Coordinates of C-alpha atoms and ligand atoms in Angstrom, one line a residue:
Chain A
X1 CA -19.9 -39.6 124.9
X2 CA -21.3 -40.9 121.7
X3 CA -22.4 -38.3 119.5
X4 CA -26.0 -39.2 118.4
X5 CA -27.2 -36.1 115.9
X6 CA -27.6 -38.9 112.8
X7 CA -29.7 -41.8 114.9
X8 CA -31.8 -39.1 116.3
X9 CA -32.2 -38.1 113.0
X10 CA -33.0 -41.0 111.5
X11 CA -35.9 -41.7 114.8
X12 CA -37.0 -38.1 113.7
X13 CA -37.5 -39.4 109.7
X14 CA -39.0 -42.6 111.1
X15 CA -41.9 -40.7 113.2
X16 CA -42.5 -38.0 110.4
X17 CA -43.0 -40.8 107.9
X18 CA -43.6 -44.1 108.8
X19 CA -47.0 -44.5 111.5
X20 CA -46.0 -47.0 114.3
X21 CA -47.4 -50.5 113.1
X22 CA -49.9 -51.0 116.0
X23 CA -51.6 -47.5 115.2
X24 CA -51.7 -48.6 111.1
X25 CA -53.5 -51.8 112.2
X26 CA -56.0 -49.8 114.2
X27 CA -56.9 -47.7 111.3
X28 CA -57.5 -51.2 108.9
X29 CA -59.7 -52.2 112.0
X30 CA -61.6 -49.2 112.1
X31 CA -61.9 -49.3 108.2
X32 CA -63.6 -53.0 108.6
X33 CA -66.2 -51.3 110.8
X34 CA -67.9 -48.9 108.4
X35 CA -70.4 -49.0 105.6
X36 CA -68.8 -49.7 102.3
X37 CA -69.5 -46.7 100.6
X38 CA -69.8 -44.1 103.3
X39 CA -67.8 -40.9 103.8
X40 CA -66.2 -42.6 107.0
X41 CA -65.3 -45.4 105.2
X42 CA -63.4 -43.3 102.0
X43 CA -61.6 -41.0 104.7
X44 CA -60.4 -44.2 105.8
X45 CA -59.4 -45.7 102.9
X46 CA -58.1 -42.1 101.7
X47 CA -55.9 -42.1 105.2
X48 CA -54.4 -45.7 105.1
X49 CA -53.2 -45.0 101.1
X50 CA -51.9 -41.7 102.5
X51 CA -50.0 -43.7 105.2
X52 CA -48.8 -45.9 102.7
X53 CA -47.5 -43.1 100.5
X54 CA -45.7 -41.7 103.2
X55 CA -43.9 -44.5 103.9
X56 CA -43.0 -45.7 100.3
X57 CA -41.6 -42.0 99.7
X58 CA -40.2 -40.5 102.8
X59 CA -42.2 -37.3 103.1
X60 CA -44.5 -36.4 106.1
X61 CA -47.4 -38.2 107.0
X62 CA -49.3 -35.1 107.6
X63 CA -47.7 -31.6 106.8
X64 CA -48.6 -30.1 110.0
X65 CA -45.0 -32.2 112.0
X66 CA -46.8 -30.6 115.4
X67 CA -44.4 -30.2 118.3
X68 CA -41.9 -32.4 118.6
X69 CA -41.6 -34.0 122.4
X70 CA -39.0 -36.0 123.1
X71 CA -38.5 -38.4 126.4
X72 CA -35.0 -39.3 127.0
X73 CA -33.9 -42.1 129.4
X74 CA -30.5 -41.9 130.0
X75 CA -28.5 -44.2 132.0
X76 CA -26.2 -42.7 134.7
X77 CA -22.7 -40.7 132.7
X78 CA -24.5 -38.8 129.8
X79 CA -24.6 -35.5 129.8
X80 CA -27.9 -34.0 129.1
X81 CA -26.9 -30.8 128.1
X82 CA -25.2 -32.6 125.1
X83 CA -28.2 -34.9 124.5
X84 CA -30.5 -31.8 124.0
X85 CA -28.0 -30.0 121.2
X86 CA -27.4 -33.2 119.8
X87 CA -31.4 -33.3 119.8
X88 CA -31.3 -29.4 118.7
X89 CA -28.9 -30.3 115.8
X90 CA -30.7 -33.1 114.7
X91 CA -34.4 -31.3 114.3
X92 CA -32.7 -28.8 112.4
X93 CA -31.1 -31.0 109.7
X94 CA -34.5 -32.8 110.0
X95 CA -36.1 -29.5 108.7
X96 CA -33.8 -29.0 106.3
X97 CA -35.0 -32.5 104.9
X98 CA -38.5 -31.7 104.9
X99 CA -39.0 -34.2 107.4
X100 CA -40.2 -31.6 109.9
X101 CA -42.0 -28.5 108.5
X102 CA -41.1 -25.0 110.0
X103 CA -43.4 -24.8 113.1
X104 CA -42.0 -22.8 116.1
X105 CA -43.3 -19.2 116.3
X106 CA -42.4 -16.5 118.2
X107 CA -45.7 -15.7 120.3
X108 CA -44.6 -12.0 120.1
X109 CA -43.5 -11.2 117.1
X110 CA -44.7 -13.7 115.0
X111 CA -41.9 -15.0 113.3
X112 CA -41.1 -18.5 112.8
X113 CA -37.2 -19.5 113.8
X114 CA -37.2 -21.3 110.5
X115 CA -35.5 -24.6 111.9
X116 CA -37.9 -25.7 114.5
X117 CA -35.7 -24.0 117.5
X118 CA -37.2 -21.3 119.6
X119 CA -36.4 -21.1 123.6
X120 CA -35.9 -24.2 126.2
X121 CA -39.7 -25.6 125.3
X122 CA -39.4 -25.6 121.3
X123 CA -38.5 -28.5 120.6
X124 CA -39.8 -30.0 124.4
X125 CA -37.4 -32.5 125.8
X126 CA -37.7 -34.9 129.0
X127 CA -35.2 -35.9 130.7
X128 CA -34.8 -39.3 133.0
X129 CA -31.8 -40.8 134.8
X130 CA -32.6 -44.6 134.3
X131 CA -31.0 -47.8 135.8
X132 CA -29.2 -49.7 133.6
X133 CA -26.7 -49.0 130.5
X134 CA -29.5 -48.5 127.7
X135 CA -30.4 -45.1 126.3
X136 CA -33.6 -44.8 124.9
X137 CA -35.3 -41.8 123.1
X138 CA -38.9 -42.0 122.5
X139 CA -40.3 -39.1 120.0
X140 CA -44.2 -38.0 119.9
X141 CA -45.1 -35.2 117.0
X142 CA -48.2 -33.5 118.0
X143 CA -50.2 -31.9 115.8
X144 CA -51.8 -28.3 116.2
X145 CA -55.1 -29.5 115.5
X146 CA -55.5 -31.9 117.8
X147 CA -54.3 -30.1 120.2
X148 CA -56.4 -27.2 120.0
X149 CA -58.9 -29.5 121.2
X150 CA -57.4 -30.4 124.0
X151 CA -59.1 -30.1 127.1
X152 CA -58.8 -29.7 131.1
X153 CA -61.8 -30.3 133.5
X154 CA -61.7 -29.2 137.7
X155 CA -64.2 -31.6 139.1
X156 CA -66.4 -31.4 140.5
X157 CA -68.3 -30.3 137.8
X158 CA -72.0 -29.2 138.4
X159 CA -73.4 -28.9 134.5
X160 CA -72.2 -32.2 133.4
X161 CA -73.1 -33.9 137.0
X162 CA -69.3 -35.2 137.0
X163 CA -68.1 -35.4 140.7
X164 CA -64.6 -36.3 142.1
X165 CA -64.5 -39.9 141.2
X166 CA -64.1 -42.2 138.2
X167 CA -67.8 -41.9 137.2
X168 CA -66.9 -38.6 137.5
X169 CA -64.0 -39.0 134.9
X170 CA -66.2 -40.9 132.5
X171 CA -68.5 -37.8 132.1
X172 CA -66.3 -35.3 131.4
X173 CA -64.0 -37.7 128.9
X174 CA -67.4 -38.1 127.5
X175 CA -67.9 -34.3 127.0
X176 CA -64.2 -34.0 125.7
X177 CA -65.1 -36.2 122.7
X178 CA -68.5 -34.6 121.9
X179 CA -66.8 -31.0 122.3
X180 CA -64.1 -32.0 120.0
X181 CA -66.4 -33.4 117.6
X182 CA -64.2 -34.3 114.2
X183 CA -61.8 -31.1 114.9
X184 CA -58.9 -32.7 115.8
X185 CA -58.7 -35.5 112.7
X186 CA -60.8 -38.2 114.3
X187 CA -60.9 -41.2 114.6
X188 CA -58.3 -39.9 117.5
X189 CA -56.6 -41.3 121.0
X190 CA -57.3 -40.1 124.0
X191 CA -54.7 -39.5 126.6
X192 CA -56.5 -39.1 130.0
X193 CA -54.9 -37.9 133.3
X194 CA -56.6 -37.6 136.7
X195 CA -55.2 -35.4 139.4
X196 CA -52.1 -33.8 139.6
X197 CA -51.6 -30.0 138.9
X198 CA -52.4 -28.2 135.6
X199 CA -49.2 -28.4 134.4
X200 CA -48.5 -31.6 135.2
X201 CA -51.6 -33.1 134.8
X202 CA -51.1 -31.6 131.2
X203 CA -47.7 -33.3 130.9
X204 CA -49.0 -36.4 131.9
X205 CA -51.8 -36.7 129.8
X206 CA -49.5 -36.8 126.8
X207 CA -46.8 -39.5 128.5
X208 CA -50.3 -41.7 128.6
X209 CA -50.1 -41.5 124.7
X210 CA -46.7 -43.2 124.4
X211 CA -48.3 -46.5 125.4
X212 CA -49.2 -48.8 122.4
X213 CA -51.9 -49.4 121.2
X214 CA -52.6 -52.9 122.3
X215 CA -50.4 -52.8 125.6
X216 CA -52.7 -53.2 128.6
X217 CA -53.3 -50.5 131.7
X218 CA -50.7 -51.8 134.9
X219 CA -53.9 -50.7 137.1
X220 CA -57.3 -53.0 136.0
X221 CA -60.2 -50.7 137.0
X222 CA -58.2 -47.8 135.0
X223 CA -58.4 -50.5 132.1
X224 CA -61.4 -51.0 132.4
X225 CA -62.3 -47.5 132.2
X226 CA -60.5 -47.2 129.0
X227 CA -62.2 -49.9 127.3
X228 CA -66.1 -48.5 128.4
X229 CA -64.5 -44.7 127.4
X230 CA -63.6 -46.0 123.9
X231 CA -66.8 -48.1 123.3
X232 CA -69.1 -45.3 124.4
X233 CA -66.9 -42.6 122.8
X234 CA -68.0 -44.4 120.0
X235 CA -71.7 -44.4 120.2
X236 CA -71.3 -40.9 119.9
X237 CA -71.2 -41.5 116.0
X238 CA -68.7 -38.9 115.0
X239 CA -67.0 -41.0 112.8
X240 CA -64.0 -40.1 110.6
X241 CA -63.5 -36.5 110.4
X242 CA -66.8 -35.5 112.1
X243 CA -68.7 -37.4 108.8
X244 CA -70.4 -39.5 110.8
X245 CA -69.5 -43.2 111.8
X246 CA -68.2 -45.9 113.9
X247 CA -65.1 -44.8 114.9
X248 CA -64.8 -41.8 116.8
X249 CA -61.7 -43.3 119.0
X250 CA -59.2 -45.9 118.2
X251 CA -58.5 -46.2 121.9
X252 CA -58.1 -44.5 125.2
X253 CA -55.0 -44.4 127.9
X254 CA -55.5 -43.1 131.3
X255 CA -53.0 -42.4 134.0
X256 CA -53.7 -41.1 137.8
X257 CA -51.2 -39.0 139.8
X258 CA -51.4 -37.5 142.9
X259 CA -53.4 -34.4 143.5
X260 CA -54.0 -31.6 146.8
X261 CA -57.0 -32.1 148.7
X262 CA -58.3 -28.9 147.3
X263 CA -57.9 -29.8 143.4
X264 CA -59.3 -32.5 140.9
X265 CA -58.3 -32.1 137.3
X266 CA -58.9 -34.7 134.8
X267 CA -56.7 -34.0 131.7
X268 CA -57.4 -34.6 128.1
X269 CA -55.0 -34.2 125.4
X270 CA -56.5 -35.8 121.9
X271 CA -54.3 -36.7 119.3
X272 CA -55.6 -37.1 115.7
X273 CA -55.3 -40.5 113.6
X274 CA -51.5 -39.5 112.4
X275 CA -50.1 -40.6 116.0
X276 CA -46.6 -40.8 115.0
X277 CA -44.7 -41.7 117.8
X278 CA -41.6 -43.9 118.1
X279 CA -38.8 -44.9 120.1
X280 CA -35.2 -45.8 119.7
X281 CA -32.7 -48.2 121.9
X282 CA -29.3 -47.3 122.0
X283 CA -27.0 -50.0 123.8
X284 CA -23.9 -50.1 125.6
X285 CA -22.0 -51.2 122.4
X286 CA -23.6 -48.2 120.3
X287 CA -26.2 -50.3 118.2
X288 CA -29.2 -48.8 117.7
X289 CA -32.4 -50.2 117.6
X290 CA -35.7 -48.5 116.4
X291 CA -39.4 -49.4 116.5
Chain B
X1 CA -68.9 -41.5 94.3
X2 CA -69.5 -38.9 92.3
X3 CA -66.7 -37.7 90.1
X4 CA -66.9 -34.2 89.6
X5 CA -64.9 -31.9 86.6
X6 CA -64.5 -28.3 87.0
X7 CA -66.6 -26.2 85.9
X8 CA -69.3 -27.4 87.8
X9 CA -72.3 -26.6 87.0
X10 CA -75.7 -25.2 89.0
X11 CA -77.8 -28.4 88.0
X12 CA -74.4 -30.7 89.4
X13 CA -74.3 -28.9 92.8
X14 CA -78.0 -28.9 93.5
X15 CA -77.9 -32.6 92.8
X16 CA -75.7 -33.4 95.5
X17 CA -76.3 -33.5 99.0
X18 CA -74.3 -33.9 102.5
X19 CA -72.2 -37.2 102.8
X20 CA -71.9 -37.5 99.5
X21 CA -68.1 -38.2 98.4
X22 CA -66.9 -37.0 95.5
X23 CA -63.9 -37.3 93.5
X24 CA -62.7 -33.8 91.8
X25 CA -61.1 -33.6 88.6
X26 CA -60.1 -30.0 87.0
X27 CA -59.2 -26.6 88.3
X28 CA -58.8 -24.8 91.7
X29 CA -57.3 -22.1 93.5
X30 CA -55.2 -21.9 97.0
X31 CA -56.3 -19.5 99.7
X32 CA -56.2 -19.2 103.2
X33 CA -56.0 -16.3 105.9
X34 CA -53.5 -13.9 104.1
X35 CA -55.4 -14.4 100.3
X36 CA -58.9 -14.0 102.1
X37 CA -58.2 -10.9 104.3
X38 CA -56.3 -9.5 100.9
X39 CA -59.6 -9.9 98.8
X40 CA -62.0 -8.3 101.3
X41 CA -59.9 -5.4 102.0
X42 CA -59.3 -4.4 98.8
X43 CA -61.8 -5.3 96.4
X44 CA -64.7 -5.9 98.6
X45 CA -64.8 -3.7 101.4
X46 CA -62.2 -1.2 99.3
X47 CA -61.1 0.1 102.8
X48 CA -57.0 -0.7 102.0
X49 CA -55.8 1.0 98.4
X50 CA -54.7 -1.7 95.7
X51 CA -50.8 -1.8 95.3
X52 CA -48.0 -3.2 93.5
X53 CA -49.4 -6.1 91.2
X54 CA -52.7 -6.2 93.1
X55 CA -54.7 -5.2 90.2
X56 CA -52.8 -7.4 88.0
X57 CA -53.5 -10.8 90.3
X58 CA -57.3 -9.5 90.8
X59 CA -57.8 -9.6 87.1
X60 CA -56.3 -13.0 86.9
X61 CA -58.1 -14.5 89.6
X62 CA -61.3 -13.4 89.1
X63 CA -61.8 -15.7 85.9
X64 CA -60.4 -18.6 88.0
X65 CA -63.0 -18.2 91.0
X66 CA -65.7 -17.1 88.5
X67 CA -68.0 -20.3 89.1
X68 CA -64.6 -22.3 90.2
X69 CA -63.5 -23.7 93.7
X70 CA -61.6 -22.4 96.4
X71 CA -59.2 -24.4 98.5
X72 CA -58.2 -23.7 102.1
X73 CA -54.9 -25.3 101.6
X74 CA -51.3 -24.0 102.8
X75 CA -48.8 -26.2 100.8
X76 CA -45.7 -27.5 100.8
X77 CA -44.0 -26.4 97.2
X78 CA -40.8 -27.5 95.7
X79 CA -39.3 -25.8 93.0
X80 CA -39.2 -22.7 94.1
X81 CA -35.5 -21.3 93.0
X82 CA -36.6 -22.9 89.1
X83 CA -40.4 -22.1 89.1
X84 CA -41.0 -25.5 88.3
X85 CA -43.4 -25.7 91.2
X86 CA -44.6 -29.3 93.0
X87 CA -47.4 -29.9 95.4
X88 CA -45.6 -32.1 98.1
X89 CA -48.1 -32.0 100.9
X90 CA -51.3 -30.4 100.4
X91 CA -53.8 -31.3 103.3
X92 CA -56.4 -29.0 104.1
X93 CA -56.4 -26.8 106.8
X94 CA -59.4 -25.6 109.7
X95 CA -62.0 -23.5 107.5
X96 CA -63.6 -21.5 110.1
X97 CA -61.2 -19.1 110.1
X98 CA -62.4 -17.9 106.9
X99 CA -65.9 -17.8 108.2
X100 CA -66.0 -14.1 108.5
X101 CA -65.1 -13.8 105.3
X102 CA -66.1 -16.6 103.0
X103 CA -69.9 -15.8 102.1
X104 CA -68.4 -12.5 100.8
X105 CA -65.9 -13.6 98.6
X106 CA -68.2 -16.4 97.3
X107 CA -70.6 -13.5 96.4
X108 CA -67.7 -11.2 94.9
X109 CA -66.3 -13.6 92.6
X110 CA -69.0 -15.9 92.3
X111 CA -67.4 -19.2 93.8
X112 CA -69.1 -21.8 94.1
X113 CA -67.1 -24.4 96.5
X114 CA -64.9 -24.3 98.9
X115 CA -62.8 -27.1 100.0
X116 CA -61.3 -27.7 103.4
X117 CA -61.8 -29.5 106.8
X118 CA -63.9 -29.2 110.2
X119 CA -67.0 -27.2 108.2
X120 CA -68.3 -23.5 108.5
X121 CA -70.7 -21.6 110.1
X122 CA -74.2 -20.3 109.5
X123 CA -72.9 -17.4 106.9
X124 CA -71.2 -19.7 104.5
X125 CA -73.4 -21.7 104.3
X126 CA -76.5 -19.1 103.3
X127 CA -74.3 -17.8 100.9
X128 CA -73.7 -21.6 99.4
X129 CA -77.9 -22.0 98.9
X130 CA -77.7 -18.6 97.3
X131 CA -74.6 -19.4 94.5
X132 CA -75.9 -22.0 94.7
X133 CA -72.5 -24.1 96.2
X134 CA -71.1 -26.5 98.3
X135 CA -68.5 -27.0 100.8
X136 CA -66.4 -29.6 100.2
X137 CA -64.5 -31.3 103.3
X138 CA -61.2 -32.8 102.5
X139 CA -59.0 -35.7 104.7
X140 CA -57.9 -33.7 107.4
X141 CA -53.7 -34.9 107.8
X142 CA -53.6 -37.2 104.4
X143 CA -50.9 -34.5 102.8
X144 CA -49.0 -36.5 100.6
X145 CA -52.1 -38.9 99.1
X146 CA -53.8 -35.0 98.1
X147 CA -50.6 -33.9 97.1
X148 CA -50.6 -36.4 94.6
X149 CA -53.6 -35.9 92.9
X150 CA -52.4 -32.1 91.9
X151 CA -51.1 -33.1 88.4
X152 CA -50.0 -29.8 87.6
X153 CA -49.2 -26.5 89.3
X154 CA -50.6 -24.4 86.6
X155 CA -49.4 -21.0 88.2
X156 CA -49.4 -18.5 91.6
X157 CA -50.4 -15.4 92.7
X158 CA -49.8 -12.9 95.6
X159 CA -46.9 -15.2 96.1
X160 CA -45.2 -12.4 98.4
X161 CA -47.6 -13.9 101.1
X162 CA -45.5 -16.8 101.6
X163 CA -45.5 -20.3 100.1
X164 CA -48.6 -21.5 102.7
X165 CA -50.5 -18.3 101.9
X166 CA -50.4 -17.6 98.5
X167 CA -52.7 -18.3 96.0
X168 CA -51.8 -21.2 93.9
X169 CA -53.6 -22.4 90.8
X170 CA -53.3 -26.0 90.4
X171 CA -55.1 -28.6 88.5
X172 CA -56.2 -31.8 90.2
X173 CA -57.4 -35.2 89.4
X174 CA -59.4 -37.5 91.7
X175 CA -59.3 -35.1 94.3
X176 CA -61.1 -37.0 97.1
X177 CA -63.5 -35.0 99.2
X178 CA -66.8 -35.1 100.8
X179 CA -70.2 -32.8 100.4
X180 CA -71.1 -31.5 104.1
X181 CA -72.5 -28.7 103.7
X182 CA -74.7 -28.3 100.6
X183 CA -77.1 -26.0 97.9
X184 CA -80.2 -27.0 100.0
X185 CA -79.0 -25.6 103.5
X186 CA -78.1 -28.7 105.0
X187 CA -74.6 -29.5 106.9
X188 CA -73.5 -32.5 108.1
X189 CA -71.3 -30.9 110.9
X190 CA -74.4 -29.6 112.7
X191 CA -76.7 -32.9 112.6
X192 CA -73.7 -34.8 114.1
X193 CA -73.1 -32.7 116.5
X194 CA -77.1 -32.7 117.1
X195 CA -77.1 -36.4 117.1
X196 CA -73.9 -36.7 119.2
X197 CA -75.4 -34.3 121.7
X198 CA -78.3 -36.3 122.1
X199 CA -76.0 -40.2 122.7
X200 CA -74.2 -37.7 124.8
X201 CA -77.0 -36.7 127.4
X202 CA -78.5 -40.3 127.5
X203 CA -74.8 -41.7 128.1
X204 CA -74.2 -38.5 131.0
X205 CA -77.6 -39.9 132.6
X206 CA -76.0 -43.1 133.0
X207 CA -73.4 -44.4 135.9
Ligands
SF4_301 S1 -54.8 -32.8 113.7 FE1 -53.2 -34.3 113.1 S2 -53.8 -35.2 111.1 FE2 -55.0 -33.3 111.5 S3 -53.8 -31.7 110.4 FE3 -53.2 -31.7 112.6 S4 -51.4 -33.1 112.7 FE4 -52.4 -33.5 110.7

């Protein structure tokens, strides 16, 4: 098996310093919308030269590296037990680099590993058996922030009038974004699940986010939903870091799993404007390709 | 924009108002959880005994918050084996934390910003129409753009706290932040949440 611990490496660089294009362009869109002049138009403009900075020089987007997740897709004959310490290995030379900062705690004690190791959930990894001879590794950093604001609804839900079906979604969604006001680094993204169990509607919520930007829902009425959740999410006029403004979202990604009769959880995880997720091809001949 | 240069004085701060950017040139100070808690409980409250060099780093920061700014701000430093300390990434972090503590320390050492992101609560911002002050929001992720504009690391205290939690002095130059919460009593976090409330309800009433 190919050992992978410098490519991974180099996807783990790539996220930490380099904001997928489609995500970059949504930010100069957003910057377009506001008043020249205003608060939400200079964090903007303060975020996009940041991005830019990042880039030229290498270093982290945003110092807090969140959690890394990782989704891998393996074809049939990898081992994923050496896929994860060839994962392991690379997050620790990754940290070592600066491209990660230190961020896994012990919940007891208090201590941080150091090298962003700590247990089978630190950093998270997927794993898939795909068809196929392709490998691909796609890497989300999620930030503490925006994940403190993260939020998980059982419908039906009497104070906000939401009842088991999508109107119902729409509500609390709605509620998520006001709740969160600028806390987690607006202008964010919200990733949306409906049904499922906590856990996995949890899970899901953040596979939603690895969908680009401008790539359209597989199911229409969800896509729909999306575009009226971003648009009204909007007229909420959060704006930029809770300043007040246009953009409150960038966009909005929804996904629907099964559920039990008895349950109805609608799942929102909200990640901030430093969405820094990207993906990596390896094929059968061992090229690799990011993006 | 208003460009702002440390110190700043009364007549500056009651002249600004919420949403207001502003570009800061001049001198501030690091703190966070550690650095707060450490100045309550030992020269506010008194209720923990100075030790080691805490006399020493009182003394020295107590000029440097005397009418100066406060920054909620756990950095990335390098340098740290040749003391020739950087600012690499310096974003702010969430200021409520500080809430229980921040009117205090304004008071105590007469401080009269402090910088950081998502706003604070109803104590801080009494104390800031008393100094009078301001709080100062900063751009929330944008690490290595505000680690730019820290020319100089001019020095560091408490530094047994860790690198994040220490107290760093550092001078800045077109440091960009925005006023929401001001001298007057206003703050811009609770009229959008007021306003957002309101869209909120008409867009709930809605199908
Ligand atoms: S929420 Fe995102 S942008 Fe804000 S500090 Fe956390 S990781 Fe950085």
């Amino acid at each position: 098996m190919l050992d992978l611990t410098q490519q991974i490496l180099e996807l783990v660089r790539l996220t930490s310093t380099d904001l997928p294009p489609d995500v970059e362009k949504a930010l100069h869109q957003a910057l377009d919308h506001e008043q020249p002049g205003s608060a939400a138009r200079g964090a903007l403009e303060t975020i996009i030269k940041n991005v830019e900075l990042s880039r030229a020089n290498s270093t982290p987007i945003c110092q807090d590296t969140g959690t890394p997740i990782f989704y891998v897709y393996y074809p049939a004959g990898w081992s994923t037990r050496q896929l994860r310490s060839q994962i392991e290995a690379a997050v620790v030379e990754a940290t070592k680099k600066s491209y990660l900062r230190p961020n896994s705690v012990d919940s007891l004690t208090g201590k941080n590993s150091g090298n962003n190791l700590g247990g089978s959930y630190f950093p998270t990894v997927h794993f898939e058996e795909v068809d196929g001879n392709t490998l691909t590794i796609e890497l989300m950093l999620k930030g503490g922030g925006c994940e403190n604001v993260g939020i998980q609804y059982s419908l039906p839900n009497s104070q906000l009038g939401a009842g088991r079906d999508l109107a119902g979604v729409r509500k609390v969604v709605l509620d998520a974004v006001h709740k969160a006001q600028g806390q987690g680094c607006a202008p964010g993204i919200l990733g949306v699940a409906i049904g499922g169990d906590r856990g996995s509607s949890y899970y899901a919520s953040k596979e939603a986010l690895f969908r680009k930007m401008d790539e359209p829902n597989s199911n229409p009425e969800l896509g729909a939903l999306e575009t009226r959740l971003t648009e009204e999410a909007n007229q909420l006029g959060i704006g930029p870091m809770g300043f007040g403004g246009e953009t409150t979202v960038m966009g909005t990604r929804i996904t629907a799993l099964n559920r039990l009769p008895a349950s109805f959880f609608v799942t929102i995880s909200y990640m901030c404007w430093a969405y820094r997720r990207r993906k990596m091809t390896v094929f059968r001949d061992g090229t690799v390709k990011y993006e | 924009m208003h460009e702002l240069t440390t110190p700043i004085s009364d007549e500056t701060i009651r002249s600004l108002h919420v949403g207001e950017p502003v570009a800061i040139t001049g001198v501030m100070l690091t703190g966070r959880d550690a650095a707060h808690k450490w100045m309550i409980d030992t020269f506010i409250k008194k209720n923990r005994q100075p030790e080691g060099d805490d006399l020493e780093a009182y003394e020295a920061i107590k000029p440097l918050l005397n009418g100066g700014l406060i920054y909620h701000c756990g950095p990335v430093v390098a340098g740290l084996d040749t003391k020739e300390y950087r600012f690499v990434a310096a974003g702010p972090t969430t200021s409520i934390r500080e809430e229980p503590y921040q009117g205090d320390v304004m008071r105590h050492f007469h401080v009269k910003g402090v910088i950081g992101k998502g706003g604070m609560g109803t104590k801080t911002l009494q104390a800031c129409q008393e100094a009078p002050g301001f709080y100062l929001h900063a751009i929330g992720g944008a690490a290595s753009l505000i680690a730019q504009t820290v020319v100089k690391v001019l020095g560091v205290y408490k530094l047994e706290f860790g690198v994040p939690e220490a107290m760093w002095v550092i001078q800045v130059k077109d440091f960009p932040a925005v006023v929401t919460m001001d001298s007057h009593g206003q703050s811009q976090h609770a009229v959008v949440e007021e306003k957002s409330k309101k869209v909120l309800e008409a867009l709930l009433a809605k199908h």
